[in-house]
C-alpha cells in the first residue's frame, strides 16, 4: 500500500460524504494499523490531501476535512453615502470582521506601478494606508491603499482614524467622489510573508485584487492592493 | 546547507530580478556543486519554489521562473447583441482562445445545487453544455452550463453547434434575454481531475466561478460552473 493509494481512499471517502466538512480523518496510528504501513507512509498520504487543500491540521487534535464557510465580499452596488470601500463592504456581510489600521503614511514615494495607475509624475508623493481585517482573531485580508498625496495629505485620509464612511466618504467631501471601480482578480499561492501575516493553511491560495477607484471624469483617485485568504472568502459581483 | 536555505537564496534572487520571469534557474547539478549538497537537497530546494508557484518545470529543459501573462477575462458590460457568454467575452481579449464543445445533453437530471439555483422542481430536467477553452494547445478553462430543459431542449442550445452569438443570443431570440449576471468567485487548489484536464502546473490554484444569468424579471435562466487555471487568467470587473 502506497501513500498515494491511502490518499486516494481518503479522497474518495471525503467526496462521497463518508467524511464531511469538519470531520476528523483517521490518525496516522489508525492508518498504520488499517493499512499495515509505516508511519511515514501514513503521514505522506495525509499530507497529500493537505496539499490538495482538502484537509486542515489542527495541532494536537488531528487532521480534519476542510470546511469552506466563506465571507461573501459583495463588491458591486456601493452605498448611497459613497462608502463602498472594501472595509464597508465586508462589514455589510455581517461577518463581524474587525479592521486594524496597521500604518498610515501621509507622504511616501510611489512605487512605479502605483504611479502608472494613478497617472502621477516621477517625484509625486502618495498617501498610504495599510489595513488588516480579522475574522474572529484570524487575519483574513491585507490591504494597502495608495492615494495621490496632493488630494489626501493634510486630510483625515492621512490620519490613523479616517472617520465614518471611510476614505471614500472623505474623498467625496473633498470633491473627488469615487464613482467607478475596476477590480482585477488573480489567484496564486501565497508568499512566505503572506502565509505568516494571514496565517494561511497549507494547500490554500490567495486571491489578489487590484482595485482602482475613479471619479466621474475618469481620474483615478485610489488604487488598493488587496490580498485575501482564499480559504475565507468568496467574491461576489452583480453585473447589469 | 539545507534545502530551505537554497530555496531562500533562489527566492531572493527571483524577487530582486537576478532571475526574471522566463529565466532558467541553476540545475540540480549546479546547485550541488555551488552549495556542496547532495542531489536530494538541491532537488528539495527547487521543489519548494515550485510548490510556492514561483517556478515551473519544463521537462527535459529545466526549472524556469514562472511568467504570468494572463488572459484578461473582462466580464462586465456585455454586448449589444446579448452575446455576453464566457466564450464571447474571452474571444474579445484577442487571446486567440479556441473553444471545444465537449458534450451537450438536451435533457438530464439536474444536480441539487443547480435545481436550487434555477428554482426548478424535483424531476425538472436541464440542458447541459460542457466546454473546454484552449490557449494555443493548453486547456485553460472548463465550463459546464445548465439551463432549464423547458427553455432549451429542442432549440439550438441543445445542439452541438449553438450558432452565432452563443447561448445568450438563442435565449434572447426565445424571449428569455439574460440581462443580469451574478458571479461568485473562489480560489482553491485543483482536484486531481482538474489537474489532469487543464494540465495545471504544481503550485497553481484554480479560480472557480459560479455564473448565474437572470432575465429582466429576475428569473434565472442559466447557471455555469467555470473552472479556470489561475496561472492563465485575470478576472476583470468594472463596477459603476
Tab-separated table of C-alpha atoms in Angstrom:
chain	number	residue	atom	x	y	z
A	1	UNK	CA	0.000	0.000	0.000
A	2	UNK	CA	1.458	3.327	-1.025
A	3	UNK	CA	0.829	6.811	0.327
A	4	UNK	CA	-0.923	7.614	-2.965
A	5	UNK	CA	-3.368	4.733	-2.501
A	6	UNK	CA	-4.174	5.832	1.024
A	7	UNK	CA	-4.732	9.374	-0.220
A	8	UNK	CA	-6.970	8.031	-2.968
A	9	UNK	CA	-9.113	6.078	-0.491
A	10	UNK	CA	-9.480	9.043	1.834
A	11	UNK	CA	-10.203	11.415	-1.045
A	12	UNK	CA	-12.992	9.129	-2.251
A	13	UNK	CA	-14.401	8.929	1.270
A	14	UNK	CA	-14.415	12.726	1.527
A	15	UNK	CA	-16.153	13.085	-1.836
A	16	UNK	CA	-18.788	10.502	-1.082
A	17	UNK	CA	-19.547	12.224	2.208
A	18	UNK	CA	-18.294	9.427	4.478
A	19	UNK	CA	-16.155	12.194	5.954
A	20	UNK	CA	-17.981	15.514	5.906
A	21	UNK	CA	-16.567	19.034	6.229
A	22	UNK	CA	-15.289	19.423	9.786
A	23	UNK	CA	-14.987	15.660	10.394
A	24	UNK	CA	-11.753	14.249	11.698
A	25	UNK	CA	-9.845	11.812	9.476
A	26	UNK	CA	-8.257	8.642	10.892
A	27	UNK	CA	-4.999	9.342	12.738
A	28	UNK	CA	-1.590	8.229	11.492
A	29	UNK	CA	-1.729	5.408	14.029
A	30	UNK	CA	-5.130	4.272	12.753
A	31	UNK	CA	-3.948	4.365	9.126
A	32	UNK	CA	-0.775	2.419	10.046
A	33	UNK	CA	-2.884	-0.273	11.628
A	34	UNK	CA	-5.690	-0.305	8.992
A	35	UNK	CA	-3.352	-0.409	6.008
A	36	UNK	CA	-0.364	-2.155	7.622
A	37	UNK	CA	2.023	0.650	6.593
A	38	UNK	CA	4.872	2.560	8.215
A	39	UNK	CA	4.232	5.889	9.903
A	40	UNK	CA	5.974	7.823	7.102
A	41	UNK	CA	3.651	6.269	4.527
A	42	UNK	CA	0.546	7.157	6.535
A	43	UNK	CA	1.875	10.666	7.126
A	44	UNK	CA	2.683	11.172	3.451
A	45	UNK	CA	-0.819	10.008	2.463
A	46	UNK	CA	-2.364	12.584	4.796
A	47	UNK	CA	-0.015	15.325	3.617
A	48	UNK	CA	-1.073	14.769	0.007
A	49	UNK	CA	-4.654	15.650	0.945
A	50	UNK	CA	-3.452	18.723	2.817
A	51	UNK	CA	-1.517	19.943	-0.238
A	52	UNK	CA	-4.687	19.495	-2.315
A	53	UNK	CA	-6.498	21.760	0.132
A	54	UNK	CA	-8.930	19.004	1.160
A	55	UNK	CA	-7.904	18.924	4.813
A	56	UNK	CA	-6.572	21.172	7.526
A	57	UNK	CA	-4.430	20.241	10.511
A	58	UNK	CA	-5.302	21.409	13.988
A	59	UNK	CA	-2.220	20.837	16.045
A	60	UNK	CA	-2.729	18.419	18.872
A	61	UNK	CA	-6.137	17.330	17.673
A	62	UNK	CA	-5.636	15.863	14.209
A	63	UNK	CA	-6.490	16.240	10.549
A	64	UNK	CA	-9.951	17.490	9.576
A	65	UNK	CA	-11.888	17.772	6.329
A	66	UNK	CA	-11.722	21.400	5.314
A	67	UNK	CA	-14.972	23.276	5.683
A	68	UNK	CA	-15.454	26.312	3.495
A	69	UNK	CA	-17.741	28.878	5.082
A	70	UNK	CA	-16.726	31.904	3.137
A	71	UNK	CA	-17.181	35.538	3.945
A	72	UNK	CA	-19.105	36.911	0.957
A	73	UNK	CA	-17.353	40.038	-0.197
A	74	UNK	CA	-20.059	41.794	-2.191
A	75	UNK	CA	-18.336	44.418	-4.232
A	76	UNK	CA	-20.921	45.750	-6.559
A	77	UNK	CA	-23.516	48.377	-5.896
A	78	UNK	CA	-21.814	50.633	-3.406
A	79	UNK	CA	-23.853	52.550	-0.923
A	80	UNK	CA	-25.703	55.833	-1.246
A	81	UNK	CA	-23.248	57.597	1.053
A	82	UNK	CA	-20.363	56.586	-1.176
A	83	UNK	CA	-18.840	54.342	1.479
A	84	UNK	CA	-18.093	51.476	-0.826
A	85	UNK	CA	-14.614	50.826	0.464
A	86	UNK	CA	-13.546	47.268	0.940
A	87	UNK	CA	-13.985	47.754	4.654
A	88	UNK	CA	-17.548	48.966	4.448
A	89	UNK	CA	-18.493	46.241	2.014
A	90	UNK	CA	-17.174	43.489	4.162
A	91	UNK	CA	-18.853	44.820	7.255
A	92	UNK	CA	-22.120	44.653	5.310
A	93	UNK	CA	-21.812	40.895	5.228
A	94	UNK	CA	-22.326	40.852	8.959
A	95	UNK	CA	-19.369	38.537	9.194
A	96	UNK	CA	-18.222	40.531	12.177
A	97	UNK	CA	-14.838	41.333	10.727
A	98	UNK	CA	-12.655	43.725	12.611
A	99	UNK	CA	-10.304	46.074	10.842
A	100	UNK	CA	-6.923	47.050	12.200
A	101	UNK	CA	-5.162	50.019	10.657
A	102	UNK	CA	-1.535	48.948	10.645
A	103	UNK	CA	0.115	52.048	9.257
A	104	UNK	CA	-0.705	55.350	7.631
A	105	UNK	CA	1.917	57.347	5.798
A	106	UNK	CA	0.890	60.850	4.763
A	107	UNK	CA	3.570	61.277	2.122
A	108	UNK	CA	5.584	58.440	0.667
A	109	UNK	CA	7.426	57.653	-2.536
A	110	UNK	CA	5.076	55.979	-5.006
A	111	UNK	CA	6.051	52.540	-6.319
A	112	UNK	CA	6.240	52.600	-10.085
A	113	UNK	CA	3.093	50.531	-10.688
A	114	UNK	CA	1.153	52.886	-8.388
A	115	UNK	CA	2.473	55.940	-10.218
A	116	UNK	CA	1.421	54.451	-13.521
A	117	UNK	CA	-2.057	53.505	-12.305
A	118	UNK	CA	-2.695	56.880	-10.668
A	119	UNK	CA	-1.155	58.824	-13.552
A	120	UNK	CA	1.424	60.523	-11.310
A	121	UNK	CA	4.679	62.099	-12.356
A	122	UNK	CA	8.010	60.968	-11.015
A	123	UNK	CA	8.545	62.511	-7.582
A	124	UNK	CA	4.791	62.888	-6.875
A	125	UNK	CA	4.054	61.573	-3.405
A	126	UNK	CA	1.285	59.234	-2.266
A	127	UNK	CA	-0.618	58.703	0.959
A	128	UNK	CA	-0.513	55.051	2.013
A	129	UNK	CA	-2.933	53.189	4.283
A	130	UNK	CA	-2.231	49.593	5.347
A	131	UNK	CA	-5.028	47.597	6.931
A	132	UNK	CA	-5.550	44.091	8.218
A	133	UNK	CA	-9.014	42.510	8.503
A	134	UNK	CA	-9.611	39.801	11.067
A	135	UNK	CA	-12.356	37.200	11.314
A	136	UNK	CA	-12.608	36.481	14.978
A	137	UNK	CA	-8.886	36.541	15.684
A	138	UNK	CA	-7.686	35.074	12.399
A	139	UNK	CA	-6.237	37.624	9.920
A	140	UNK	CA	-8.000	37.090	6.592
A	141	UNK	CA	-7.332	40.128	4.396
A	142	UNK	CA	-4.477	42.556	3.985
A	143	UNK	CA	-4.960	45.783	2.036
A	144	UNK	CA	-2.640	48.590	1.034
A	145	UNK	CA	-4.235	51.684	-0.475
A	146	UNK	CA	-2.455	54.475	-2.281
A	147	UNK	CA	-3.930	57.920	-2.974
A	148	UNK	CA	-2.272	60.968	-4.502
A	149	UNK	CA	-0.812	62.942	-1.584
A	150	UNK	CA	-1.940	66.082	-3.431
A	151	UNK	CA	-5.502	65.001	-2.577
A	152	UNK	CA	-5.081	63.070	0.673
A	153	UNK	CA	-2.242	64.613	2.684
A	154	UNK	CA	-3.494	67.014	5.347
A	155	UNK	CA	-6.964	65.375	5.335
A	156	UNK	CA	-8.299	62.649	7.662
A	157	UNK	CA	-7.308	60.141	4.942
A	158	UNK	CA	-3.732	60.665	6.111
A	159	UNK	CA	-4.739	60.202	9.780
A	160	UNK	CA	-4.899	56.948	11.710
A	161	UNK	CA	-8.683	57.339	12.076
A	162	UNK	CA	-10.229	58.254	8.759
A	163	UNK	CA	-13.693	58.683	10.291
A	164	UNK	CA	-17.198	57.436	9.445
A	165	UNK	CA	-17.724	56.197	5.900
A	166	UNK	CA	-14.003	55.664	5.413
A	167	UNK	CA	-11.696	57.001	2.767
A	168	UNK	CA	-14.415	57.236	0.154
A	169	UNK	CA	-16.602	59.487	2.291
A	170	UNK	CA	-13.613	61.824	2.777
A	171	UNK	CA	-12.848	61.800	-0.948
A	172	UNK	CA	-16.468	62.620	-1.701
A	173	UNK	CA	-16.441	65.552	0.761
A	174	UNK	CA	-13.294	66.850	-0.896
A	175	UNK	CA	-14.951	66.797	-4.338
A	176	UNK	CA	-13.236	63.625	-5.574
A	177	UNK	CA	-16.156	61.211	-5.215
A	178	UNK	CA	-15.148	57.769	-6.466
A	179	UNK	CA	-17.993	56.525	-8.647
A	180	UNK	CA	-16.433	53.804	-10.809
A	181	UNK	CA	-14.254	50.914	-9.751
A	182	UNK	CA	-12.170	48.355	-11.537
A	183	UNK	CA	-11.227	45.115	-9.853
A	184	UNK	CA	-8.609	42.810	-11.326
A	185	UNK	CA	-8.641	39.429	-9.630
A	186	UNK	CA	-5.954	36.766	-9.768
A	187	UNK	CA	-5.425	33.582	-7.791
A	188	UNK	CA	-1.963	32.469	-6.767
A	189	UNK	CA	-0.062	30.737	-3.998
A	190	UNK	CA	0.804	32.995	-1.070
A	191	UNK	CA	4.315	34.277	-0.480
A	192	UNK	CA	6.004	33.135	2.710
A	193	UNK	CA	5.322	36.589	4.212
A	194	UNK	CA	1.611	36.286	3.377
A	195	UNK	CA	1.473	32.799	4.885
A	196	UNK	CA	2.836	34.283	8.094
A	197	UNK	CA	0.821	37.505	8.062
A	198	UNK	CA	-2.543	35.870	7.264
A	199	UNK	CA	-1.731	32.558	8.996
A	200	UNK	CA	-2.669	30.701	5.817
A	201	UNK	CA	-3.192	26.933	5.944
A	202	UNK	CA	-1.119	24.716	3.635
A	203	UNK	CA	-2.937	23.999	0.380
A	204	UNK	CA	-4.643	27.393	0.414
A	205	UNK	CA	-4.127	30.004	-2.302
A	206	UNK	CA	-4.761	33.721	-2.036
A	207	UNK	CA	-6.967	35.962	-4.114
A	208	UNK	CA	-5.127	39.101	-5.084
A	209	UNK	CA	-7.379	42.009	-6.032
A	210	UNK	CA	-6.180	45.268	-7.553
A	211	UNK	CA	-8.950	47.785	-7.027
A	212	UNK	CA	-8.846	51.187	-8.699
A	213	UNK	CA	-11.359	53.931	-7.900
A	214	UNK	CA	-12.186	56.605	-10.458
A	215	UNK	CA	-14.064	59.882	-10.226
A	216	UNK	CA	-16.873	60.816	-12.638
A	217	UNK	CA	-14.401	62.269	-15.159
A	218	UNK	CA	-12.297	59.088	-15.108
A	219	UNK	CA	-9.498	60.343	-12.857
A	220	UNK	CA	-8.036	57.525	-10.733
A	221	UNK	CA	-8.027	58.633	-7.091
A	222	UNK	CA	-7.110	55.446	-5.255
A	223	UNK	CA	-5.505	52.112	-6.002
A	224	UNK	CA	-5.639	49.302	-3.452
A	225	UNK	CA	-3.804	46.002	-3.451
A	226	UNK	CA	-5.871	43.524	-1.506
A	227	UNK	CA	-4.693	40.032	-0.591
A	228	UNK	CA	-7.389	37.675	0.708
A	229	UNK	CA	-7.006	34.231	2.229
A	230	UNK	CA	-8.914	32.201	-0.379
A	231	UNK	CA	-9.960	29.749	2.326
A	232	UNK	CA	-12.035	32.516	3.898
A	233	UNK	CA	-13.648	34.446	1.055
A	234	UNK	CA	-15.999	34.364	-1.873
A	235	UNK	CA	-16.019	37.426	-4.135
A	236	UNK	CA	-19.463	38.321	-5.457
A	237	UNK	CA	-20.072	40.511	-8.480
A	238	UNK	CA	-23.537	41.522	-9.671
A	239	UNK	CA	-23.399	42.724	-13.241
A	240	UNK	CA	-26.092	44.537	-15.170
B	1	UNK	CA	23.259	23.990	3.787
B	2	UNK	CA	19.637	22.910	3.889
B	3	UNK	CA	17.052	22.762	1.124
B	4	UNK	CA	15.246	25.651	2.851
B	5	UNK	CA	18.367	27.855	2.676
B	6	UNK	CA	18.816	27.108	-1.003
B	7	UNK	CA	15.150	27.934	-1.601
B	8	UNK	CA	15.589	31.166	0.352
B	9	UNK	CA	18.581	32.225	-1.755
B	10	UNK	CA	16.806	31.469	-5.021
B	11	UNK	CA	13.590	33.164	-3.856
B	12	UNK	CA	15.571	36.317	-3.017
B	13	UNK	CA	17.284	36.187	-6.403
B	14	UNK	CA	13.901	35.900	-8.147
B	15	UNK	CA	12.478	38.826	-6.187
B	16	UNK	CA	15.444	41.053	-6.792
B	17	UNK	CA	15.237	40.345	-10.502
B	18	UNK	CA	18.504	38.429	-10.774
B	19	UNK	CA	16.310	35.742	-12.281
B	20	UNK	CA	13.460	37.263	-14.282
B	21	UNK	CA	10.191	35.650	-15.406
B	22	UNK	CA	11.053	33.019	-18.003
B	23	UNK	CA	14.700	32.725	-16.904
B	24	UNK	CA	16.117	29.312	-16.166
B	25	UNK	CA	17.258	28.597	-12.616
B	26	UNK	CA	20.514	26.720	-11.913
B	27	UNK	CA	20.196	22.973	-12.446
B	28	UNK	CA	20.333	20.413	-9.658
B	29	UNK	CA	23.906	19.674	-10.688
B	30	UNK	CA	24.859	23.361	-10.490
B	31	UNK	CA	23.251	23.727	-7.062
B	32	UNK	CA	25.022	20.560	-5.835
B	33	UNK	CA	28.331	21.994	-6.874
B	34	UNK	CA	27.663	25.609	-5.763
B	35	UNK	CA	26.350	24.679	-2.338
B	36	UNK	CA	28.207	21.397	-1.806
B	37	UNK	CA	24.981	19.477	-1.159
B	38	UNK	CA	23.507	16.113	-2.153
B	39	UNK	CA	21.189	15.845	-5.141
B	40	UNK	CA	18.147	15.281	-2.911
B	41	UNK	CA	18.843	18.530	-1.045
B	42	UNK	CA	19.165	20.511	-4.277
B	43	UNK	CA	16.014	18.880	-5.649
B	44	UNK	CA	14.054	19.594	-2.483
B	45	UNK	CA	15.145	23.245	-2.536
B	46	UNK	CA	13.878	23.582	-6.112
B	47	UNK	CA	10.624	21.775	-5.320
B	48	UNK	CA	9.868	24.222	-2.501
B	49	UNK	CA	9.855	27.066	-5.029
B	50	UNK	CA	7.627	25.058	-7.339
B	51	UNK	CA	5.107	24.475	-4.539
B	52	UNK	CA	5.086	28.214	-3.871
B	53	UNK	CA	4.181	28.765	-7.508
B	54	UNK	CA	7.377	30.721	-8.212
B	55	UNK	CA	8.741	28.324	-10.802
B	56	UNK	CA	7.574	25.882	-13.442
B	57	UNK	CA	9.323	22.791	-14.725
B	58	UNK	CA	9.703	22.104	-18.417
B	59	UNK	CA	10.651	18.504	-18.690
B	60	UNK	CA	13.992	17.973	-20.282
B	61	UNK	CA	14.952	21.625	-20.187
B	62	UNK	CA	14.903	22.639	-16.518
B	63	UNK	CA	13.244	24.864	-13.971
B	64	UNK	CA	12.140	28.347	-15.004
B	65	UNK	CA	10.860	31.405	-13.170
B	66	UNK	CA	7.110	31.482	-13.702
B	67	UNK	CA	5.926	34.212	-16.006
B	68	UNK	CA	2.348	35.372	-15.597
B	69	UNK	CA	0.890	36.693	-18.835
B	70	UNK	CA	-2.769	36.389	-18.049
B	71	UNK	CA	-5.709	36.271	-20.375
B	72	UNK	CA	-7.906	39.151	-19.203
B	73	UNK	CA	-11.423	37.831	-18.820
B	74	UNK	CA	-13.498	41.008	-18.910
B	75	UNK	CA	-16.893	40.126	-17.609
B	76	UNK	CA	-18.730	43.365	-17.260
B	77	UNK	CA	-20.551	45.260	-19.897
B	78	UNK	CA	-21.904	42.576	-22.160
B	79	UNK	CA	-22.507	43.340	-25.777
B	80	UNK	CA	-25.441	44.880	-27.556
B	81	UNK	CA	-26.354	41.607	-29.234
B	82	UNK	CA	-26.581	39.937	-25.843
B	83	UNK	CA	-23.651	37.657	-26.569
B	84	UNK	CA	-22.005	38.065	-23.237
B	85	UNK	CA	-21.260	34.427	-22.683
B	86	UNK	CA	-17.945	33.488	-21.217
B	87	UNK	CA	-16.877	32.397	-24.670
B	88	UNK	CA	-17.675	35.647	-26.364
B	89	UNK	CA	-16.021	37.671	-23.642
B	90	UNK	CA	-12.824	35.762	-23.784
B	91	UNK	CA	-12.657	35.944	-27.535
B	92	UNK	CA	-12.865	39.721	-27.169
B	93	UNK	CA	-9.498	39.708	-25.442
B	94	UNK	CA	-7.920	38.654	-28.686
B	95	UNK	CA	-6.113	35.962	-26.775
B	96	UNK	CA	-6.941	33.597	-29.603
B	97	UNK	CA	-8.620	31.034	-27.402
B	98	UNK	CA	-10.329	28.169	-29.072
B	99	UNK	CA	-13.440	26.599	-27.657
B	100	UNK	CA	-14.178	22.911	-27.849
B	101	UNK	CA	-17.693	21.743	-27.079
B	102	UNK	CA	-17.145	18.502	-25.229
B	103	UNK	CA	-20.711	17.390	-24.675
B	104	UNK	CA	-24.263	18.611	-24.982
B	105	UNK	CA	-27.114	16.840	-23.236
B	106	UNK	CA	-30.592	18.000	-24.200
B	107	UNK	CA	-32.326	16.598	-21.144
B	108	UNK	CA	-30.539	15.497	-17.996
B	109	UNK	CA	-31.266	15.149	-14.309
B	110	UNK	CA	-30.420	18.384	-12.516
B	111	UNK	CA	-27.912	18.212	-9.663
B	112	UNK	CA	-29.456	19.567	-6.473
B	113	UNK	CA	-27.411	22.800	-6.386
B	114	UNK	CA	-28.456	23.505	-9.986
B	115	UNK	CA	-32.126	22.873	-9.205
B	116	UNK	CA	-31.936	25.241	-6.259
B	117	UNK	CA	-30.193	27.986	-8.253
B	118	UNK	CA	-32.572	27.718	-11.215
B	119	UNK	CA	-35.650	27.359	-8.997
B	120	UNK	CA	-36.598	24.016	-10.534
B	121	UNK	CA	-38.831	21.366	-9.033
B	122	UNK	CA	-37.653	17.834	-8.402
B	123	UNK	CA	-37.786	15.897	-11.658
B	124	UNK	CA	-37.439	19.002	-13.843
B	125	UNK	CA	-34.811	18.364	-16.491
B	126	UNK	CA	-31.899	20.555	-17.572
B	127	UNK	CA	-29.921	21.033	-20.767
B	128	UNK	CA	-26.205	20.719	-20.129
B	129	UNK	CA	-23.337	22.113	-22.186
B	130	UNK	CA	-19.709	21.273	-21.372
B	131	UNK	CA	-16.956	23.279	-22.968
B	132	UNK	CA	-13.192	23.430	-22.833
B	133	UNK	CA	-11.237	26.562	-23.765
B	134	UNK	CA	-7.693	26.243	-25.021
B	135	UNK	CA	-4.899	28.800	-25.251
B	136	UNK	CA	-2.793	27.593	-28.092
B	137	UNK	CA	-2.994	23.906	-27.242
B	138	UNK	CA	-3.061	24.210	-23.465
B	139	UNK	CA	-6.538	23.732	-21.890
B	140	UNK	CA	-7.143	26.718	-19.599
B	141	UNK	CA	-10.853	26.829	-18.751
B	142	UNK	CA	-13.560	24.254	-18.277
B	143	UNK	CA	-17.213	25.296	-18.142
B	144	UNK	CA	-20.431	23.408	-17.546
B	145	UNK	CA	-23.661	25.308	-18.160
B	146	UNK	CA	-27.133	24.251	-17.099
B	147	UNK	CA	-30.369	25.681	-18.492
B	148	UNK	CA	-33.950	24.606	-17.805
B	149	UNK	CA	-34.788	21.991	-20.454
B	150	UNK	CA	-38.236	23.602	-20.629
B	151	UNK	CA	-36.500	26.568	-22.283
B	152	UNK	CA	-33.533	24.984	-24.027
B	153	UNK	CA	-34.483	21.498	-25.211
B	154	UNK	CA	-35.464	21.436	-28.860
B	155	UNK	CA	-33.590	24.688	-29.560
B	156	UNK	CA	-30.045	25.132	-30.911
B	157	UNK	CA	-28.939	25.442	-27.260
B	158	UNK	CA	-29.362	21.679	-27.034
B	159	UNK	CA	-27.385	21.150	-30.257
B	160	UNK	CA	-23.636	20.701	-30.630
B	161	UNK	CA	-23.408	23.979	-32.555
B	162	UNK	CA	-25.376	26.682	-30.793
B	163	UNK	CA	-24.757	29.196	-33.572
B	164	UNK	CA	-23.552	32.821	-33.749
B	165	UNK	CA	-23.746	34.805	-30.513
B	166	UNK	CA	-23.871	31.645	-28.462
B	167	UNK	CA	-26.387	30.522	-25.898
B	168	UNK	CA	-27.306	34.052	-24.889
B	169	UNK	CA	-28.274	35.048	-28.420
B	170	UNK	CA	-30.569	31.983	-28.592
B	171	UNK	CA	-32.091	32.782	-25.199
B	172	UNK	CA	-32.717	36.346	-26.334
B	173	UNK	CA	-34.433	35.179	-29.537
B	174	UNK	CA	-36.639	32.898	-27.444
B	175	UNK	CA	-37.739	35.802	-25.219
B	176	UNK	CA	-35.530	34.900	-22.272
B	177	UNK	CA	-32.836	37.551	-22.731
B	178	UNK	CA	-30.313	37.323	-19.920
B	179	UNK	CA	-29.693	40.875	-18.709
B	180	UNK	CA	-28.235	40.480	-15.232
B	181	UNK	CA	-25.432	38.231	-14.092
B	182	UNK	CA	-24.028	37.198	-10.771
B	183	UNK	CA	-20.521	35.835	-10.488
B	184	UNK	CA	-19.297	34.185	-7.313
B	185	UNK	CA	-15.532	33.712	-7.367
B	186	UNK	CA	-13.469	31.464	-5.129
B	187	UNK	CA	-9.854	30.370	-5.271
B	188	UNK	CA	-8.829	26.853	-4.333
B	189	UNK	CA	-6.402	24.094	-5.183
B	190	UNK	CA	-7.427	21.989	-8.186
B	191	UNK	CA	-8.770	18.474	-7.827
B	192	UNK	CA	-6.696	15.710	-9.358
B	193	UNK	CA	-9.178	15.544	-12.247
B	194	UNK	CA	-8.797	19.284	-12.871
B	195	UNK	CA	-5.002	18.972	-12.771
B	196	UNK	CA	-5.253	16.372	-15.499
B	197	UNK	CA	-7.980	18.048	-17.546
B	198	UNK	CA	-6.411	21.526	-17.544
B	199	UNK	CA	-2.795	20.286	-17.313
B	200	UNK	CA	-2.244	22.527	-14.309
B	201	UNK	CA	1.313	23.170	-13.090
B	202	UNK	CA	2.184	22.307	-9.491
B	203	UNK	CA	1.784	25.313	-7.205
B	204	UNK	CA	-1.089	26.687	-9.270
B	205	UNK	CA	-4.596	27.178	-7.875
B	206	UNK	CA	-7.811	27.431	-9.854
B	207	UNK	CA	-10.409	30.148	-9.893
B	208	UNK	CA	-13.876	28.686	-9.621
B	209	UNK	CA	-16.630	30.966	-10.891
B	210	UNK	CA	-20.339	30.300	-10.473
B	211	UNK	CA	-22.096	32.464	-13.006
B	212	UNK	CA	-25.884	32.859	-12.946
B	213	UNK	CA	-27.797	34.670	-15.696
B	214	UNK	CA	-31.150	36.315	-14.968
B	215	UNK	CA	-33.836	37.758	-17.219
B	216	UNK	CA	-35.281	41.240	-16.685
B	217	UNK	CA	-37.886	39.910	-14.233
B	218	UNK	CA	-35.218	38.160	-12.167
B	219	UNK	CA	-35.777	34.614	-13.451
B	220	UNK	CA	-32.560	32.582	-13.508
B	221	UNK	CA	-32.140	31.041	-16.963
B	222	UNK	CA	-28.631	29.649	-16.834
B	223	UNK	CA	-26.061	28.674	-14.258
B	224	UNK	CA	-22.486	27.923	-15.282
B	225	UNK	CA	-19.683	26.439	-13.245
B	226	UNK	CA	-16.426	27.676	-14.668
B	227	UNK	CA	-13.018	26.433	-13.565
B	228	UNK	CA	-10.058	28.493	-14.738
B	229	UNK	CA	-6.352	27.732	-14.467
B	230	UNK	CA	-5.304	30.628	-12.213
B	231	UNK	CA	-1.876	30.649	-13.864
B	232	UNK	CA	-3.550	31.737	-17.111
B	233	UNK	CA	-6.238	34.267	-16.175
B	234	UNK	CA	-7.044	37.598	-14.628
B	235	UNK	CA	-10.723	38.350	-13.998
B	236	UNK	CA	-11.664	41.967	-14.612
B	237	UNK	CA	-14.776	43.622	-13.223
B	238	UNK	CA	-15.771	47.208	-13.980
B	239	UNK	CA	-18.270	48.453	-11.462
B	240	UNK	CA	-20.366	51.618	-11.622
